[in-house]
mmCIF file with all atom_site columns, C-alpha atoms in Angstrom:
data_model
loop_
_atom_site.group_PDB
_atom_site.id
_atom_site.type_symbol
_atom_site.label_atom_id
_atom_site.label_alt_id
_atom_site.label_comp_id
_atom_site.label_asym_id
_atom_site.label_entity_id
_atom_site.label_seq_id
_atom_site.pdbx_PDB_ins_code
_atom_site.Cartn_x
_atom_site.Cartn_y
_atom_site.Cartn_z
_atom_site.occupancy
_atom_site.B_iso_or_equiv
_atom_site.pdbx_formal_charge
_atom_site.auth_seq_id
_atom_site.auth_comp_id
_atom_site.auth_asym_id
_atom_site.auth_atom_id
_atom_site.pdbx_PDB_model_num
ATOM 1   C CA . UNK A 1 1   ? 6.198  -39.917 -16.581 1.00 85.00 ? 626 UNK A CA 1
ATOM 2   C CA . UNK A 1 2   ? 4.743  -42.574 -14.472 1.00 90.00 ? 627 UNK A CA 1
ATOM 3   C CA . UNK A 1 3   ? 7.437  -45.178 -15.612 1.00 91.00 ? 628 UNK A CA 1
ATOM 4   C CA . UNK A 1 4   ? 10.101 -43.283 -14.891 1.00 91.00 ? 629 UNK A CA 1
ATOM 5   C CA . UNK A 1 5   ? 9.130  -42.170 -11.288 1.00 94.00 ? 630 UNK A CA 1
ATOM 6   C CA . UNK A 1 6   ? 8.584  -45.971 -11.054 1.00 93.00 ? 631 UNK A CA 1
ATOM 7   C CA . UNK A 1 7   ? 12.032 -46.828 -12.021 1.00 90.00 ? 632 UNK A CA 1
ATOM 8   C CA . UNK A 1 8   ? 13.025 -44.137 -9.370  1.00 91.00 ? 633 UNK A CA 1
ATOM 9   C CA . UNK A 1 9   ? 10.894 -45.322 -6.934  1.00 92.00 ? 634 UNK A CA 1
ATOM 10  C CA . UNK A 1 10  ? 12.454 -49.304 -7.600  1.00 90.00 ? 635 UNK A CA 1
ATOM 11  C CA . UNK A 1 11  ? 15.940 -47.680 -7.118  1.00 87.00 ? 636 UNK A CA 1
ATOM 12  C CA . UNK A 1 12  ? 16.278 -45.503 -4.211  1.00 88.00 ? 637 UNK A CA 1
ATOM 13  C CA . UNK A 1 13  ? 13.098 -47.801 -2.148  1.00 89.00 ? 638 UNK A CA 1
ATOM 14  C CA . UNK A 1 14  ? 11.447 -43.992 -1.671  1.00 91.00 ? 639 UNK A CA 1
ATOM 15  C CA . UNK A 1 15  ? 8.546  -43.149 -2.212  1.00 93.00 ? 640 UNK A CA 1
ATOM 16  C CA . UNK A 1 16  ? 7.829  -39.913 -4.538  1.00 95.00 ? 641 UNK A CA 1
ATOM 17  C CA . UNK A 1 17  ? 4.517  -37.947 -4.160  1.00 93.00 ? 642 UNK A CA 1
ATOM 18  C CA . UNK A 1 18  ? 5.171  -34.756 -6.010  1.00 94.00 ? 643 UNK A CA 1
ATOM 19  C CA . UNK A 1 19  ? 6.938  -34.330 -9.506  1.00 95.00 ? 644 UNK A CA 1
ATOM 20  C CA . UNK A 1 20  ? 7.986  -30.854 -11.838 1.00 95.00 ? 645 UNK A CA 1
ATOM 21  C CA . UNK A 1 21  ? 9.076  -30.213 -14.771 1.00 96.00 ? 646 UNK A CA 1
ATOM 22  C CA . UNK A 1 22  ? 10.644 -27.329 -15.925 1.00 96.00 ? 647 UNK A CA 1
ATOM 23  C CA . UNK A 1 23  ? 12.247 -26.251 -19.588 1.00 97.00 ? 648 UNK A CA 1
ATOM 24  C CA . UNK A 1 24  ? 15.171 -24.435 -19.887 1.00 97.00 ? 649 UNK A CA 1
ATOM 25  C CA . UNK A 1 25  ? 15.218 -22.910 -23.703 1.00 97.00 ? 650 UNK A CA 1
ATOM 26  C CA . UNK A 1 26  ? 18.731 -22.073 -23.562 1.00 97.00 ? 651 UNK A CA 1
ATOM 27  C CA . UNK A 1 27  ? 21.300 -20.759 -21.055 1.00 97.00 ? 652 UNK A CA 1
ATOM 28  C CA . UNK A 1 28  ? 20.099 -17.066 -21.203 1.00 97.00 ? 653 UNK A CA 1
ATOM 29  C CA . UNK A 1 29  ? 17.211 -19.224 -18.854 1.00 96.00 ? 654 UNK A CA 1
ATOM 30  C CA . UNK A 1 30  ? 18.288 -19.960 -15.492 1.00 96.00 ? 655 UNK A CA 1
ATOM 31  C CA . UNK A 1 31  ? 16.660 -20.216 -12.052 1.00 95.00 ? 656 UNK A CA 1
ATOM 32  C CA . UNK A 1 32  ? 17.692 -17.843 -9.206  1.00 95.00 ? 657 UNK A CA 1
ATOM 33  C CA . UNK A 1 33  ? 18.522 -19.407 -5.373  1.00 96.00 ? 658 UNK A CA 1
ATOM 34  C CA . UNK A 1 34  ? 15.840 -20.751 -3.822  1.00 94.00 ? 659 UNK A CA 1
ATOM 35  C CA . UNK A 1 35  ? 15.056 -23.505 -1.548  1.00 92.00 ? 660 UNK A CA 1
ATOM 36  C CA . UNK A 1 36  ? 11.791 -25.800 -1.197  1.00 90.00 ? 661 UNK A CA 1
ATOM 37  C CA . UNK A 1 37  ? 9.729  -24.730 1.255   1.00 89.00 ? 662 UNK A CA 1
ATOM 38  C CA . UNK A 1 38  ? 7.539  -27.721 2.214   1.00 89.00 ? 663 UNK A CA 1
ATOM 39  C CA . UNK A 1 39  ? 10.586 -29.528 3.238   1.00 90.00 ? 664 UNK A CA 1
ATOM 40  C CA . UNK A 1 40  ? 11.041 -32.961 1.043   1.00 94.00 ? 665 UNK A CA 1
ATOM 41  C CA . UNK A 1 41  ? 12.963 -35.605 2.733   1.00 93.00 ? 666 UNK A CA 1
ATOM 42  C CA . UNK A 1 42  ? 14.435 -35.961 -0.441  1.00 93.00 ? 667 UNK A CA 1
ATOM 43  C CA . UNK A 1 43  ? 14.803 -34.097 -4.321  1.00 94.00 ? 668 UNK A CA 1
ATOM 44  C CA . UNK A 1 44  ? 15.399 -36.568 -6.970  1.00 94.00 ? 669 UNK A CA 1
ATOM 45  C CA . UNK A 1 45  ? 16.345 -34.505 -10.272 1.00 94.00 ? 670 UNK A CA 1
ATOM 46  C CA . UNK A 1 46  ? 16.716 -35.814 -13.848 1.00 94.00 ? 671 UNK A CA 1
ATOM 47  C CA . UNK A 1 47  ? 18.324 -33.860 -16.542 1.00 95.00 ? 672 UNK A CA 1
ATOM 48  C CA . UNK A 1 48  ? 17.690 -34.020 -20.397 1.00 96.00 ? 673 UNK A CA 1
ATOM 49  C CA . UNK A 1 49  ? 19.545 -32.278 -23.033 1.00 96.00 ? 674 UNK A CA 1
ATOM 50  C CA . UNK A 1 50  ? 22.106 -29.759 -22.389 1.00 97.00 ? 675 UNK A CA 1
ATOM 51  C CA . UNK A 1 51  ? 24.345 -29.519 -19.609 1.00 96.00 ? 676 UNK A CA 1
ATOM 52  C CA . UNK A 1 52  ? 23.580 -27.263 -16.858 1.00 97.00 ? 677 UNK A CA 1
ATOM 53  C CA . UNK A 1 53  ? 25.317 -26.032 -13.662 1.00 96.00 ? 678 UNK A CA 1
ATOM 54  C CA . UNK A 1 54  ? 23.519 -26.129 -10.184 1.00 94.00 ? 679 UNK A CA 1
ATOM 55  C CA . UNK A 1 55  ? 24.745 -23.875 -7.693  1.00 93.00 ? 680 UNK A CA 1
ATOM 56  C CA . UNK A 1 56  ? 24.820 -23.086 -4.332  1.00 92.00 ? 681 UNK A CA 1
ATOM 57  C CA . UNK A 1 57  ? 24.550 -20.714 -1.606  1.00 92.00 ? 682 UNK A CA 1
ATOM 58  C CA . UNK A 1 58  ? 23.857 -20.558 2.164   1.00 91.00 ? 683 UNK A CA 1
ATOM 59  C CA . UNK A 1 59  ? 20.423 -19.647 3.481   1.00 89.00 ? 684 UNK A CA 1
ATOM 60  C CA . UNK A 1 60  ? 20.720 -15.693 3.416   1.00 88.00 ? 685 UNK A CA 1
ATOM 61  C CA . UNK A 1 61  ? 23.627 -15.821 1.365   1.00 92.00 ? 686 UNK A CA 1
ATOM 62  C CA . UNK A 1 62  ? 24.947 -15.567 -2.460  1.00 94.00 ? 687 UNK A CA 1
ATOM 63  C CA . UNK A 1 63  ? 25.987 -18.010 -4.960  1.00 93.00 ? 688 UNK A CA 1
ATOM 64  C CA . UNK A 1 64  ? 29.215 -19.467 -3.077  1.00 89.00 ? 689 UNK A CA 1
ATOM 65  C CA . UNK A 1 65  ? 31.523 -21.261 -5.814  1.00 88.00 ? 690 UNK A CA 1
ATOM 66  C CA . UNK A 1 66  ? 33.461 -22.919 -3.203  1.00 89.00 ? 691 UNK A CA 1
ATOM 67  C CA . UNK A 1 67  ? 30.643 -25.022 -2.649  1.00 88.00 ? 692 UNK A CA 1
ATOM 68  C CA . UNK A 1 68  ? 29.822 -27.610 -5.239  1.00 86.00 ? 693 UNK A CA 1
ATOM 69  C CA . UNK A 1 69  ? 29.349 -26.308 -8.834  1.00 91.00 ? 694 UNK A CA 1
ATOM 70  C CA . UNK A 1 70  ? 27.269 -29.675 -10.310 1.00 92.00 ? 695 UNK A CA 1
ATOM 71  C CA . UNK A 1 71  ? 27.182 -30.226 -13.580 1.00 94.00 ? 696 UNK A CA 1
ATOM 72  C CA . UNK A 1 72  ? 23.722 -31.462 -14.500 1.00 95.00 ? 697 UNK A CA 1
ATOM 73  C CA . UNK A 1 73  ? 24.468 -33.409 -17.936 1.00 93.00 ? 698 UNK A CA 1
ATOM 74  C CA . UNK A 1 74  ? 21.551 -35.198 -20.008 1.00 94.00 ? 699 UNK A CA 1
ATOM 75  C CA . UNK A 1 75  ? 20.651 -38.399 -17.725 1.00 92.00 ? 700 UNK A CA 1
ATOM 76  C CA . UNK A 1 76  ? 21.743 -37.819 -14.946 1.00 92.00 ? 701 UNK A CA 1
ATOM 77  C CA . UNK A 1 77  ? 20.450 -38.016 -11.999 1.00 92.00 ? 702 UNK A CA 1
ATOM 78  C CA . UNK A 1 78  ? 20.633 -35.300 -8.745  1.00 92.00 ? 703 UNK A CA 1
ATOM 79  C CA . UNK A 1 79  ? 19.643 -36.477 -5.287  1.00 92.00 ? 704 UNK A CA 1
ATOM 80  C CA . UNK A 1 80  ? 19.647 -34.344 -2.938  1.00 89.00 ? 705 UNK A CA 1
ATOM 81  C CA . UNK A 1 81  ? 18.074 -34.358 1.410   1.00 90.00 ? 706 UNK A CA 1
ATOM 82  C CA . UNK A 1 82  ? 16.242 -32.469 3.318   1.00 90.00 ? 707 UNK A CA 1
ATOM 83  C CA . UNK A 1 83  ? 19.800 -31.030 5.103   1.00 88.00 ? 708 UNK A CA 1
ATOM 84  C CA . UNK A 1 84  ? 21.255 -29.781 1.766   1.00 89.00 ? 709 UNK A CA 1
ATOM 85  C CA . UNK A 1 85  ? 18.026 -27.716 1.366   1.00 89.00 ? 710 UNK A CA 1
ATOM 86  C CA . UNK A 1 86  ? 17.468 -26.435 5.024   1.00 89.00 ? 711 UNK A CA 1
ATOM 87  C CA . UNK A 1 87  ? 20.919 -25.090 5.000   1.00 90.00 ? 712 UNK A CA 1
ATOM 88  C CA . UNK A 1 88  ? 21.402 -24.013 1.403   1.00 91.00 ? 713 UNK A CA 1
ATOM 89  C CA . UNK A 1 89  ? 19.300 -22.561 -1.511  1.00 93.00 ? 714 UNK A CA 1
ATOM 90  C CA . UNK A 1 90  ? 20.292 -23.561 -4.899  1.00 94.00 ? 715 UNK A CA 1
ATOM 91  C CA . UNK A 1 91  ? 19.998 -22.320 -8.173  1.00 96.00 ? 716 UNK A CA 1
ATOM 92  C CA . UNK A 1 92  ? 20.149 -23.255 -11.847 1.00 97.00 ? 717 UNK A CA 1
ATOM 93  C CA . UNK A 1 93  ? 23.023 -20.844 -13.115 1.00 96.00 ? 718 UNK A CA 1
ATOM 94  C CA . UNK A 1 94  ? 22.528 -19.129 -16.472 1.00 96.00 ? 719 UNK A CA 1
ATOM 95  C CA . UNK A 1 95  ? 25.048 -20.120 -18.555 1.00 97.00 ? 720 UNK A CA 1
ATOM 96  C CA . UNK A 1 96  ? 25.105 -17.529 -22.368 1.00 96.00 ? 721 UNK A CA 1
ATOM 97  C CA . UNK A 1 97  ? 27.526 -20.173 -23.870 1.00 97.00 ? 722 UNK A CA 1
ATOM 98  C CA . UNK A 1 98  ? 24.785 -23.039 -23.931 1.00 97.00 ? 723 UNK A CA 1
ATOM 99  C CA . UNK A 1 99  ? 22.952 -23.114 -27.062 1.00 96.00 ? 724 UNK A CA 1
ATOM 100 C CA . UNK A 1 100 ? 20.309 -25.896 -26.550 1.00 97.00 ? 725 UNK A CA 1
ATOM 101 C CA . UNK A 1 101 ? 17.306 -26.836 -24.443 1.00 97.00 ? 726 UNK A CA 1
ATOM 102 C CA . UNK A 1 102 ? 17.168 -28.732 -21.007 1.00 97.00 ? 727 UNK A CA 1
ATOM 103 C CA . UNK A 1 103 ? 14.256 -30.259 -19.364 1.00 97.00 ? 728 UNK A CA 1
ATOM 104 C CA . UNK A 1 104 ? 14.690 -30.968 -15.072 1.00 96.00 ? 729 UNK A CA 1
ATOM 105 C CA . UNK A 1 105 ? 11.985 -33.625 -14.209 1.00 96.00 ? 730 UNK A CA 1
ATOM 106 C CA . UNK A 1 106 ? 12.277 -33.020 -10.318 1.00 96.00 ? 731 UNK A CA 1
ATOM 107 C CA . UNK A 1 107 ? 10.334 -35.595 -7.749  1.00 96.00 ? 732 UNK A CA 1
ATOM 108 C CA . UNK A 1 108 ? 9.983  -34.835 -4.385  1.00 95.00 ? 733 UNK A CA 1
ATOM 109 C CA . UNK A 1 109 ? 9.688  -37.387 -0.889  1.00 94.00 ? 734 UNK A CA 1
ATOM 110 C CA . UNK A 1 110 ? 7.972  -35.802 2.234   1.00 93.00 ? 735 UNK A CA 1
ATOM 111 C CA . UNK A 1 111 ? 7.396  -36.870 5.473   1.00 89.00 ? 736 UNK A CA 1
ATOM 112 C CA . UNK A 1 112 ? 4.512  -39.823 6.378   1.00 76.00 ? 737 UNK A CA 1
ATOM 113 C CA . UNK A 1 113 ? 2.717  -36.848 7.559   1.00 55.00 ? 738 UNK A CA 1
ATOM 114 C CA . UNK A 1 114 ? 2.396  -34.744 4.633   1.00 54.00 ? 739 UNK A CA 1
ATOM 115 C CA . UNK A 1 115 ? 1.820  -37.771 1.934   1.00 51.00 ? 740 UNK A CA 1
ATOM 116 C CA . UNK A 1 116 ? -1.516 -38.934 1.215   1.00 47.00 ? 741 UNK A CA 1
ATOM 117 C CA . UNK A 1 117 ? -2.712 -41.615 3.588   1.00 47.00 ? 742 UNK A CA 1
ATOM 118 C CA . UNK A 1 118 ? -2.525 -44.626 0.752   1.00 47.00 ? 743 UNK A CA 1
ATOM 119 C CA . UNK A 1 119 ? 1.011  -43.415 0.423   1.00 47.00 ? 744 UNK A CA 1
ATOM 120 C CA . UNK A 1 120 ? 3.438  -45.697 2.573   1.00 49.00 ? 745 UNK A CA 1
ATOM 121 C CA . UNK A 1 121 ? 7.082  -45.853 2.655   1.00 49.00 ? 746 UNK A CA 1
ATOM 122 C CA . UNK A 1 122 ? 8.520  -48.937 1.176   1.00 49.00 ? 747 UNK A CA 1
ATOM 123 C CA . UNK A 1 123 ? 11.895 -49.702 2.715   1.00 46.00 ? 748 UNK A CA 1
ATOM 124 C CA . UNK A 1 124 ? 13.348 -48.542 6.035   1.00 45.00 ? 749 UNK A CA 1
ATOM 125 C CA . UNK A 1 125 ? 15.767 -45.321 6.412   1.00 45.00 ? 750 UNK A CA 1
ATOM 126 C CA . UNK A 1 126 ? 18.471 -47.172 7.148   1.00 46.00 ? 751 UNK A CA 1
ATOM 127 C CA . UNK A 1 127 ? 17.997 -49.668 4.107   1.00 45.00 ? 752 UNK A CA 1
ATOM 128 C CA . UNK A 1 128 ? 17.308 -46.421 2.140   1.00 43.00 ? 753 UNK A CA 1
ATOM 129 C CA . UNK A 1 129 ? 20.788 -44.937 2.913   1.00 45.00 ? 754 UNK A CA 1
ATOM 130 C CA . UNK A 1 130 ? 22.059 -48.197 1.971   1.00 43.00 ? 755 UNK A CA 1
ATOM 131 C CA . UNK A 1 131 ? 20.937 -47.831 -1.341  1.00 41.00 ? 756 UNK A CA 1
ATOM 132 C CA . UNK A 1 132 ? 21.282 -44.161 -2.134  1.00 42.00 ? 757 UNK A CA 1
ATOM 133 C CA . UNK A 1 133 ? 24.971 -45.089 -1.958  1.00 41.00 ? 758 UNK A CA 1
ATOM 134 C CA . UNK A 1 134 ? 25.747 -48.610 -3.077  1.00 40.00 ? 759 UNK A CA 1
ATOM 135 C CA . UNK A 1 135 ? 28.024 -48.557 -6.480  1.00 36.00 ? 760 UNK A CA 1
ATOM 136 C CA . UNK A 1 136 ? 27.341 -44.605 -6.662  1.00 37.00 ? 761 UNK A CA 1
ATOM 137 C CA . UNK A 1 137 ? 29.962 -41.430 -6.431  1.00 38.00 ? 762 UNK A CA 1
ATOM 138 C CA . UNK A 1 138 ? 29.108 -39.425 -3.506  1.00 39.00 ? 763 UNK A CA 1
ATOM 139 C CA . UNK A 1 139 ? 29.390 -35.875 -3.540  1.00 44.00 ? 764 UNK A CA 1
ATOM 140 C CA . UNK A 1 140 ? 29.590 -33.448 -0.864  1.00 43.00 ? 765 UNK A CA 1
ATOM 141 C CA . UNK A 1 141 ? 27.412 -34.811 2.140   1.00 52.00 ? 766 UNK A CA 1
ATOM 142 C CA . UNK A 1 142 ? 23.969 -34.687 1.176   1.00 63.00 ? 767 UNK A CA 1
ATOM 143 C CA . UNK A 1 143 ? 24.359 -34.433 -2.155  1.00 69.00 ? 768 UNK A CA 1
ATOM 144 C CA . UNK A 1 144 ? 24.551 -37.019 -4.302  1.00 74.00 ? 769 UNK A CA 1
ATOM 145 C CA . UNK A 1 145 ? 24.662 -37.259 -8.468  1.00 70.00 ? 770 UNK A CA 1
ATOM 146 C CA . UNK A 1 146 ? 24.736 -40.222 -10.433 1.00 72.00 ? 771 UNK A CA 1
ATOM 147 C CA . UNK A 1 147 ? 26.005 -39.408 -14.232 1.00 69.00 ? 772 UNK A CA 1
ATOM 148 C CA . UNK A 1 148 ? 23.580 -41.951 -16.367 1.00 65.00 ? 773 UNK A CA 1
ATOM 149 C CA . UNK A 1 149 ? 20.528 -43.210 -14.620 1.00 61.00 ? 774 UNK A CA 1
ATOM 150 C CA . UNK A 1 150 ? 19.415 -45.056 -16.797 1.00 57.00 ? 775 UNK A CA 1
ATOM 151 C CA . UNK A 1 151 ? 22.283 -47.222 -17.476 1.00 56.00 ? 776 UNK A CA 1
ATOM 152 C CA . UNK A 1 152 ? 21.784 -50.696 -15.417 1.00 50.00 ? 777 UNK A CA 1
ATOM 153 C CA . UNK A 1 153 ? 24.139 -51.192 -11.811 1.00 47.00 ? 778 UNK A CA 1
ATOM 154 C CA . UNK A 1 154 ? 23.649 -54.784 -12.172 1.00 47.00 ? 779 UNK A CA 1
#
């Protein structure tokens, strides 16, 4: 686990302080809305095994399909900020026709603040912007999912 929040760590220049894992047996297991409440800068979530939809609906609201459906596939990686989650709750959406397992290994950034003090952030914002997005599909603003994370961008 340590090597791969390492190799998450060496390409997004954030720092990650929290990580969770979660199984999904089947798509009869879903999660319902929610939204983090201790307010990470930034959710990095990596999918193995079968695909899965995340969903999402306005603070107060229900699912909304008309905002982005994401498909979640094995390897890929979800990235989402701090705005996507103080104006939306999300939701893993249960899904009968999928047969097999999925495992989420979620990190989490928070502010300076709220990390440890021998925590420190590596690169600046701006230079982390930079390379959230460099040679990666954006998807709606805040969001952002790269399909295979582990394949190389070099």
């Amino acid at each position: 686990m340590f090597e791969l929040k390492q190799l998450l760590e060496e390409r997004t220049g954030r720092v990650f302080t929290q990580c969770a894992c979660n199984l999904y047996p089947d798509g009869e297991t879903g999660i319902g809305l929610h939204h983090d409440k201790r307010h990470p800068l930034l959710v990095a979530s990596i999918s193995f095994g079968a695909v899965r939809t995340m969903g999402f609906a306005p603070k107060g609201g229900r699912l909304d399909k008309s905002l982005p459906m994401v498909p979640l596939a094995s390897g890929s990686l979800l990235l989402f900020t701090d705005a996507v989650n103080e104006k939306f709750k999300h939701a893993i959406v249960e899904d009968k026709s999928v047969r097999g397992p999925r495992i989420s290994v979620t990190f989490r950034q928070f502010a300076a603040d709220k990390q440890p003090k021998s925590v420190k952030q590596k690169t600046p914002v701006a230079a982390q912007q930079k390379l959230l997005t460099d040679g990666l599909t954006p998807a709606p603003t805040g969001i952002l999912l790269v399909p295979d994370c582990g394949k190389s961008t070099d």
